[in-house]
Coordinates of C-alpha atoms in Angstrom, one line a residue:
M300 CA 143.3 -16.5 219.6
T301 CA 147.0 -17.1 219.0
H302 CA 148.2 -20.6 218.4
I303 CA 151.7 -22.2 218.6
Y304 CA 152.6 -25.3 216.8
H305 CA 155.0 -26.6 219.4
N306 CA 157.6 -29.3 219.9
N307 CA 158.8 -29.3 223.5
R308 CA 162.1 -31.0 222.5
C309 CA 163.1 -28.0 220.4
S310 CA 164.8 -25.0 222.2
K311 CA 163.5 -22.5 219.6
S312 CA 160.0 -23.8 220.2
R313 CA 160.4 -23.5 224.0
S314 CA 161.7 -19.9 223.5
A315 CA 158.7 -19.0 221.4
L316 CA 156.4 -20.5 224.1
E317 CA 158.1 -18.4 226.7
V318 CA 157.5 -15.2 224.6
L319 CA 153.8 -16.1 224.4
K320 CA 153.6 -16.8 228.2
N321 CA 155.2 -13.5 228.9
S322 CA 153.0 -11.6 226.4
G323 CA 149.8 -11.8 228.4
E324 CA 148.1 -13.0 225.2
E325 CA 145.7 -15.9 225.3
F326 CA 147.1 -18.8 223.3
E327 CA 146.6 -22.4 222.5
V328 CA 149.5 -24.9 222.3
I329 CA 149.3 -27.4 219.5
N330 CA 151.6 -30.3 220.0
Y331 CA 151.8 -31.1 216.3
L332 CA 153.8 -34.3 216.8
E333 CA 150.8 -35.7 218.8
T334 CA 148.0 -34.2 216.8
N335 CA 149.4 -34.3 213.3
P336 CA 148.1 -31.5 211.1
D337 CA 146.3 -32.8 208.0
K338 CA 146.8 -31.6 204.5
E339 CA 144.2 -28.9 204.7
E340 CA 145.7 -27.5 207.9
L341 CA 149.1 -27.5 206.4
E342 CA 147.9 -25.7 203.3
K343 CA 146.3 -23.0 205.5
L344 CA 149.5 -22.6 207.5
I345 CA 151.6 -22.3 204.3
K346 CA 149.2 -19.7 202.9
L347 CA 149.4 -17.7 206.2
L348 CA 153.2 -18.0 206.2
N349 CA 153.2 -16.9 202.5
I350 CA 155.9 -19.5 201.6
K351 CA 156.2 -22.4 199.3
P352 CA 155.5 -25.8 201.0
I353 CA 159.2 -26.9 200.6
E354 CA 160.2 -23.9 202.8
L355 CA 158.3 -25.5 205.7
V356 CA 160.3 -28.7 205.5
R357 CA 163.1 -29.6 207.9
K358 CA 165.5 -30.9 205.3
N359 CA 168.1 -32.2 207.8
E360 CA 165.7 -34.8 209.2
A361 CA 166.6 -38.4 208.5
I362 CA 163.1 -39.0 207.2
W363 CA 163.6 -36.3 204.5
K364 CA 167.1 -37.5 203.6
E365 CA 166.1 -41.1 203.3
N366 CA 162.8 -40.8 201.5
Y367 CA 162.6 -37.4 199.7
K368 CA 166.0 -35.7 199.2
G369 CA 166.9 -35.3 195.5
K370 CA 163.4 -36.1 194.3
T371 CA 161.3 -33.6 192.3
L372 CA 158.1 -33.3 194.3
T373 CA 155.0 -31.3 193.6
D374 CA 153.8 -28.9 196.3
L375 CA 151.0 -31.4 197.1
E376 CA 153.6 -34.2 197.5
V377 CA 155.6 -32.1 199.9
I378 CA 152.5 -31.3 202.0
E379 CA 151.5 -35.0 202.0
A380 CA 155.0 -35.8 203.2
M381 CA 154.7 -33.4 206.1
A382 CA 151.2 -34.6 206.9
Q383 CA 152.5 -38.2 207.0
H384 CA 155.7 -37.3 208.9
P385 CA 155.1 -34.2 211.1
K386 CA 158.7 -34.3 212.3
L387 CA 159.4 -32.7 208.9
I388 CA 157.5 -29.5 209.8
E389 CA 159.7 -26.5 210.7
R390 CA 159.0 -25.2 214.1
P391 CA 157.7 -23.3 216.0
I392 CA 154.9 -21.9 214.0
V393 CA 152.9 -19.1 215.7
V394 CA 149.6 -18.0 214.2
K395 CA 147.8 -14.8 215.2
D396 CA 144.7 -13.6 213.4
N397 CA 145.5 -14.0 209.7
K398 CA 149.3 -13.9 210.1
A399 CA 151.8 -16.6 210.9
V400 CA 155.6 -16.8 211.4
I401 CA 158.1 -19.6 211.9
G402 CA 159.6 -18.5 215.2
R403 CA 163.3 -18.6 214.2
P404 CA 164.5 -16.2 215.4
T405 CA 162.2 -15.6 218.4
E406 CA 162.1 -11.9 217.5
L407 CA 159.7 -12.9 214.6
V408 CA 157.2 -14.0 217.3
I409 CA 157.6 -10.8 219.2
D410 CA 156.9 -8.8 216.1
L411 CA 153.9 -10.9 215.3
L412 CA 152.4 -10.2 218.7
K413 CA 152.7 -6.4 218.3

């Protein structure tokens, strides 16, 4: 089944959700700000995305700027920061089978569903 890590306040996330609704695919919405992904879940997502943990961080968030910007962090420390502050997680993330994309731009979601 396809999953979307979704934030309804984000226009890109809403666009990705529309793509899923229109695809006819079965999918599950994970409101990650309400059900914070733990370290293990984040590690799995990062592996599926094939990126470094820092690439999943929203670096313009106040939480990042105030607490982490300019510091040298290990991958684990970056993951722990996202687990503690899910607002830092880039969105939307769409997972299908053993692949995942950050749905910016939305075309990446369309390509994943093919």
